[in-house]
Short mmCIF file of C-alpha atoms in Angstrom, two decimals:
data_model
loop_
_atom_site.label_atom_id
_atom_site.label_comp_id
_atom_site.label_asym_id
_atom_site.label_seq_id
_atom_site.Cartn_x
_atom_site.Cartn_y
_atom_site.Cartn_z
CA MET G 1 17.54 -4.61 3.33
CA ASN G 2 19.47 -1.94 5.19
CA ARG G 3 20.32 0.15 2.13
CA ALA G 4 22.20 2.84 4.03
CA TRP G 5 24.53 0.24 5.58
CA MET G 6 25.03 -1.51 2.23
CA ARG G 7 25.87 1.73 0.49
CA GLN G 8 28.29 2.76 3.25
CA LYS G 9 30.13 -0.56 2.92
CA LEU G 10 30.53 -0.16 -0.84
CA VAL G 11 31.64 3.46 -0.59
CA SER G 12 34.19 2.51 2.10
CA PHE G 13 35.58 -0.24 -0.12
CA ASP G 14 35.93 2.20 -3.02
CA GLU G 15 37.76 4.66 -0.77
CA LEU G 16 39.98 1.87 0.58
CA ALA G 17 40.88 0.81 -2.96
CA THR G 18 41.77 4.41 -3.86
CA GLN G 19 43.97 4.60 -0.79
CA TYR G 20 45.66 1.33 -1.78
CA TRP G 21 46.49 2.61 -5.27
CA ASN G 22 47.87 5.88 -3.90
CA VAL G 23 50.18 4.02 -1.54
CA ARG G 24 51.12 1.47 -4.18
CA TYR G 25 52.07 4.12 -6.75
CA ALA G 26 54.05 6.05 -4.18
CA ASN G 27 55.77 3.31 -2.18
CA GLY G 28 54.99 0.00 -3.82
CA ASP G 29 52.60 -2.67 -2.63
CA THR G 30 52.02 -2.77 1.13
CA GLU G 31 50.66 -5.69 3.13
CA SER G 32 48.38 -3.68 5.41
CA GLU G 33 46.29 -2.14 2.61
CA ARG G 34 46.05 -5.52 0.86
CA ARG G 35 44.82 -7.15 4.08
CA TRP G 36 42.14 -4.47 4.61
CA LEU G 37 40.85 -4.99 1.07
CA PHE G 38 40.64 -8.75 1.41
CA GLU G 39 38.91 -8.44 4.78
CA ALA G 40 36.29 -6.13 3.29
CA GLU G 41 35.77 -8.12 0.09
CA PRO G 42 33.37 -10.85 1.39
CA THR G 43 30.84 -8.29 2.60
CA VAL G 44 31.11 -6.36 -0.66
CA VAL G 45 30.48 -9.53 -2.68
CA LYS G 46 27.46 -10.40 -0.51
CA ILE G 47 25.99 -6.94 -1.08
CA LEU G 48 26.53 -7.04 -4.84
CA SER G 49 24.95 -10.49 -4.99
CA ALA G 50 21.94 -9.27 -2.98
CA LEU G 51 21.52 -6.43 -5.48
CA GLY G 52 21.24 -8.96 -8.29
CA LEU G 53 24.51 -8.24 -10.08
CA PRO G 54 25.64 -11.13 -12.29
CA ALA G 55 28.21 -13.62 -11.02
CA ALA G 56 30.83 -12.28 -13.43
CA ASP G 57 30.74 -8.95 -11.57
CA LEU G 58 31.42 -10.51 -8.19
CA ASP G 59 35.15 -11.00 -8.81
CA VAL G 60 36.16 -7.73 -7.21
CA LEU G 61 39.70 -8.70 -6.20
CA GLY G 62 42.15 -10.81 -8.19
CA GLU G 63 45.82 -11.66 -8.54
CA SER G 64 47.88 -11.30 -11.72
CA GLU G 65 51.36 -12.68 -12.26
CA TRP G 66 52.39 -9.48 -14.00
CA GLN G 67 50.20 -6.88 -12.30
CA GLY G 68 49.95 -8.25 -8.80
CA LEU G 69 46.69 -7.36 -7.01
CA THR G 70 43.87 -6.31 -9.36
CA ILE G 71 40.74 -4.46 -8.23
CA ASN G 72 37.53 -4.26 -10.25
CA LEU G 73 35.63 -1.24 -8.90
CA ALA G 74 33.06 -1.05 -11.71
CA PRO G 75 30.50 -3.35 -10.02
CA VAL G 76 31.14 -1.67 -6.66
CA ARG G 77 30.31 1.75 -8.11
CA ARG G 78 27.34 0.27 -9.96
CA GLY G 79 26.08 -1.06 -6.63
CA VAL G 80 26.46 2.39 -5.07
CA GLY G 81 24.38 3.84 -7.89
CA ILE G 82 21.66 1.23 -7.44
CA LEU G 83 21.41 1.89 -3.72
CA THR G 84 21.45 5.65 -4.19
CA ASP G 85 18.55 5.71 -6.66
CA MET G 86 16.55 2.62 -5.67
CA ASP G 87 13.92 4.54 -3.71
CA GLU G 88 13.43 6.95 -6.60
CA TRP G 89 12.88 4.06 -9.00
CA ALA G 90 9.80 3.00 -7.05
CA THR G 91 8.42 6.54 -7.30
CA HIS G 92 9.37 7.61 -10.80
CA LEU G 93 9.39 4.31 -12.71
CA ALA G 94 6.20 2.82 -11.33
CA PRO G 95 3.62 2.09 -14.03
CA ASP G 96 0.75 4.54 -14.30
CA SER G 97 -2.27 3.36 -12.36
CA PRO G 98 -5.65 4.83 -11.52
CA SER G 99 -6.00 6.60 -8.20
CA LEU G 100 -9.10 6.93 -6.05
CA GLN G 101 -9.98 10.51 -5.18
CA ALA G 102 -11.45 10.72 -1.70
CA ASP G 103 -13.55 13.78 -2.52
CA GLY G 104 -15.10 11.78 -5.35
CA LEU G 105 -16.72 9.37 -2.91
CA HIS G 106 -20.43 9.74 -2.31
CA PRO G 107 -21.10 12.81 -0.12
CA TRP G 108 -22.78 10.71 2.56
CA VAL G 109 -19.45 8.94 2.98
CA TRP G 110 -16.81 11.62 2.48
CA ASP G 111 -18.59 14.45 4.27
CA ALA G 112 -18.86 12.25 7.35
CA ALA G 113 -15.37 10.75 7.14
CA ARG G 114 -13.33 13.77 6.09
CA THR G 115 -12.50 15.28 9.48
CA PHE G 116 -11.37 11.94 10.87
CA TRP G 117 -9.43 11.16 7.72
CA GLU G 118 -7.53 14.43 7.76
CA SER G 119 -6.49 13.79 11.37
CA GLU G 120 -5.40 10.24 10.35
CA HIS G 121 -8.06 8.49 12.43
CA TYR G 122 -8.88 5.97 9.72
CA ARG G 123 -10.98 3.51 11.69
CA ALA G 124 -13.09 6.39 13.01
CA ALA G 125 -13.50 7.65 9.44
CA VAL G 126 -14.96 4.30 8.35
CA HIS G 127 -17.27 4.21 11.36
CA ALA G 128 -18.46 7.75 10.65
CA ALA G 129 -19.23 6.87 7.03
CA ALA G 130 -21.23 3.80 8.05
CA THR G 131 -23.15 5.84 10.64
CA SER G 132 -23.91 8.50 8.04
CA ILE G 133 -25.33 6.00 5.56
CA ASN G 134 -27.45 4.48 8.30
CA ALA G 135 -28.88 7.91 9.16
CA HIS G 136 -29.66 8.71 5.51
CA LEU G 137 -31.29 5.32 5.02
CA GLN G 138 -33.40 5.76 8.15
CA ASN G 139 -34.45 9.17 6.88
CA LYS G 140 -35.26 7.86 3.39
CA LEU G 141 -37.47 5.09 4.78
CA GLY G 142 -38.83 7.06 7.69
CA ARG G 143 -37.72 4.39 10.15
CA ARG G 144 -35.94 4.77 13.48
CA ASP G 145 -36.66 1.33 14.90
CA LEU G 146 -33.84 -0.44 13.02
CA SER G 147 -30.27 0.35 12.12
CA ASP G 148 -27.20 -0.90 10.27
CA ALA G 149 -27.32 -4.44 8.80
CA LYS G 150 -30.86 -5.14 10.05
CA LEU G 151 -32.12 -1.92 8.46
CA VAL G 152 -30.42 -2.84 5.17
CA GLN G 153 -32.02 -6.30 5.32
CA GLU G 154 -35.49 -4.79 5.76
CA ALA G 155 -34.90 -2.09 3.15
CA PHE G 156 -33.77 -4.41 0.34
CA SER G 157 -36.03 -7.33 1.26
CA ASP G 158 -37.83 -8.84 -1.72
CA LYS G 159 -40.98 -9.02 0.38
CA ALA G 160 -43.79 -6.66 -0.43
CA PRO G 161 -43.90 -3.46 1.62
CA GLU G 162 -46.04 -3.46 4.76
CA ALA G 163 -47.44 -0.79 7.00
CA GLY G 164 -44.45 0.94 8.58
CA LYS G 165 -42.09 -1.19 6.48
CA PRO G 166 -41.37 0.51 3.14
CA ARG G 167 -38.84 -1.11 0.83
CA LEU G 168 -36.12 0.06 -1.51
CA ARG G 169 -36.18 -1.06 -5.12
CA VAL G 170 -33.42 -0.65 -7.67
CA ALA G 171 -34.58 1.12 -10.82
CA GLY G 172 -36.05 -0.96 -13.61
CA GLU G 173 -38.77 -3.47 -14.33
CA GLN G 174 -39.03 -5.51 -11.15
CA ASN G 175 -39.79 -8.75 -12.99
CA ASP G 176 -36.59 -8.45 -15.02
CA PRO G 177 -34.00 -11.05 -13.87
CA GLY G 178 -31.20 -8.49 -14.12
CA VAL G 179 -33.04 -6.06 -11.86
CA GLN G 180 -33.77 -8.86 -9.39
CA THR G 181 -30.09 -9.78 -9.38
CA ARG G 182 -29.08 -6.20 -8.62
CA GLN G 183 -31.67 -6.09 -5.86
CA ARG G 184 -30.18 -9.18 -4.20
CA GLY G 185 -26.69 -7.82 -4.73
CA ALA G 186 -27.58 -4.54 -3.03
CA LEU G 187 -28.87 -6.46 -0.03
CA GLN G 188 -25.75 -8.61 0.21
CA LEU G 189 -23.40 -5.66 -0.35
CA GLY G 190 -25.07 -3.64 2.39
CA GLN G 191 -25.12 -6.41 4.94
CA GLY G 192 -21.55 -7.38 4.10
CA ALA G 193 -20.30 -3.83 4.50
CA TYR G 194 -21.88 -3.47 7.93
CA PHE G 195 -20.87 -6.91 9.17
CA ALA G 196 -17.32 -6.84 7.77
CA PHE G 197 -16.40 -3.16 8.14
CA ARG G 198 -18.77 -1.17 10.35
CA ASN G 199 -18.88 -3.61 13.27
CA PRO G 200 -15.08 -3.96 13.57
CA ALA G 201 -14.71 -0.19 13.18
CA ALA G 202 -17.07 0.30 16.11
CA HIS G 203 -15.79 -2.36 18.47
CA GLU G 204 -12.14 -3.19 17.69
CA THR G 205 -9.12 -1.21 18.87
CA GLY G 206 -6.11 -0.05 16.89
CA ASP G 207 -6.25 1.91 13.69
CA LEU G 208 -6.59 0.75 10.13
CA ALA G 209 -3.92 1.18 7.50
CA GLU G 210 -4.69 4.10 5.21
CA GLN G 211 -5.07 1.95 2.08
CA GLU G 212 -7.35 -0.52 3.83
CA ALA G 213 -9.53 2.27 5.21
CA MET G 214 -9.84 3.88 1.77
CA GLU G 215 -10.97 0.58 0.29
CA GLN G 216 -13.62 0.27 2.99
CA LEU G 217 -14.81 3.83 2.38
CA ALA G 218 -15.06 3.01 -1.32
CA THR G 219 -17.29 0.03 -0.50
CA PHE G 220 -19.56 2.22 1.60
CA SER G 221 -19.58 4.80 -1.20
CA ALA G 222 -20.87 2.17 -3.65
CA LEU G 223 -23.55 1.22 -1.14
CA ALA G 224 -24.52 4.87 -0.63
CA ARG G 225 -24.98 5.38 -4.38
CA LEU G 226 -27.23 2.33 -4.57
CA ILE G 227 -29.38 3.54 -1.71
CA ASP G 228 -29.50 7.08 -3.06
CA ARG G 229 -30.73 5.91 -6.47
CA CYS G 230 -33.28 3.39 -5.23
CA GLN G 231 -36.98 4.08 -5.18
CA VAL G 232 -39.00 3.83 -1.97
CA VAL G 233 -42.10 1.69 -2.33
CA THR G 234 -44.84 1.65 0.27
#
């Protein structure tokens, strides 16, 4: 909705009604002011209806045998008030909700993404975070022959380690079903993050929306914490 236009129409109607009463009290009813009011009324009613005012408040103009033209400005002024404060309602009356602090993300993620984030290059921030995790994972495993999703696949593989192929294991008794579930989940989370977020960040054009980019950074942060806490087995 064009709130500025709506508000201007209601304010103009209020001013026109005031002008009508001034003329009417001074000189009696005049046809020109009546015509202007009736011409403006349909738009005013549409606006009040769009704002959700009840049907009873949409009878702005009326005719009385004893009073002549009647004008109900109460809903018009109520509509002006709604339009004036509507934006503030969204800010000040929104329910409390948790917020994600960027500097609370894992350092591998935020330290890499921060410069791009502060310059509002959100896709580049996601790509930098993914690249940082890849570098830390390579360093942790001592491998430079693989990267990104393939490196994650090798790192979290349930296969036994081989020469030159160390593995990551989540903490806990490895025969425990819960530990095995977390191990599979870490593998799927890592591959999903690289396939769904890192690859588009590297190859697609156009920037991400801020909220979407923050959600992707949060996913990489969860992955970074998993990798950071895992044990290397050789």
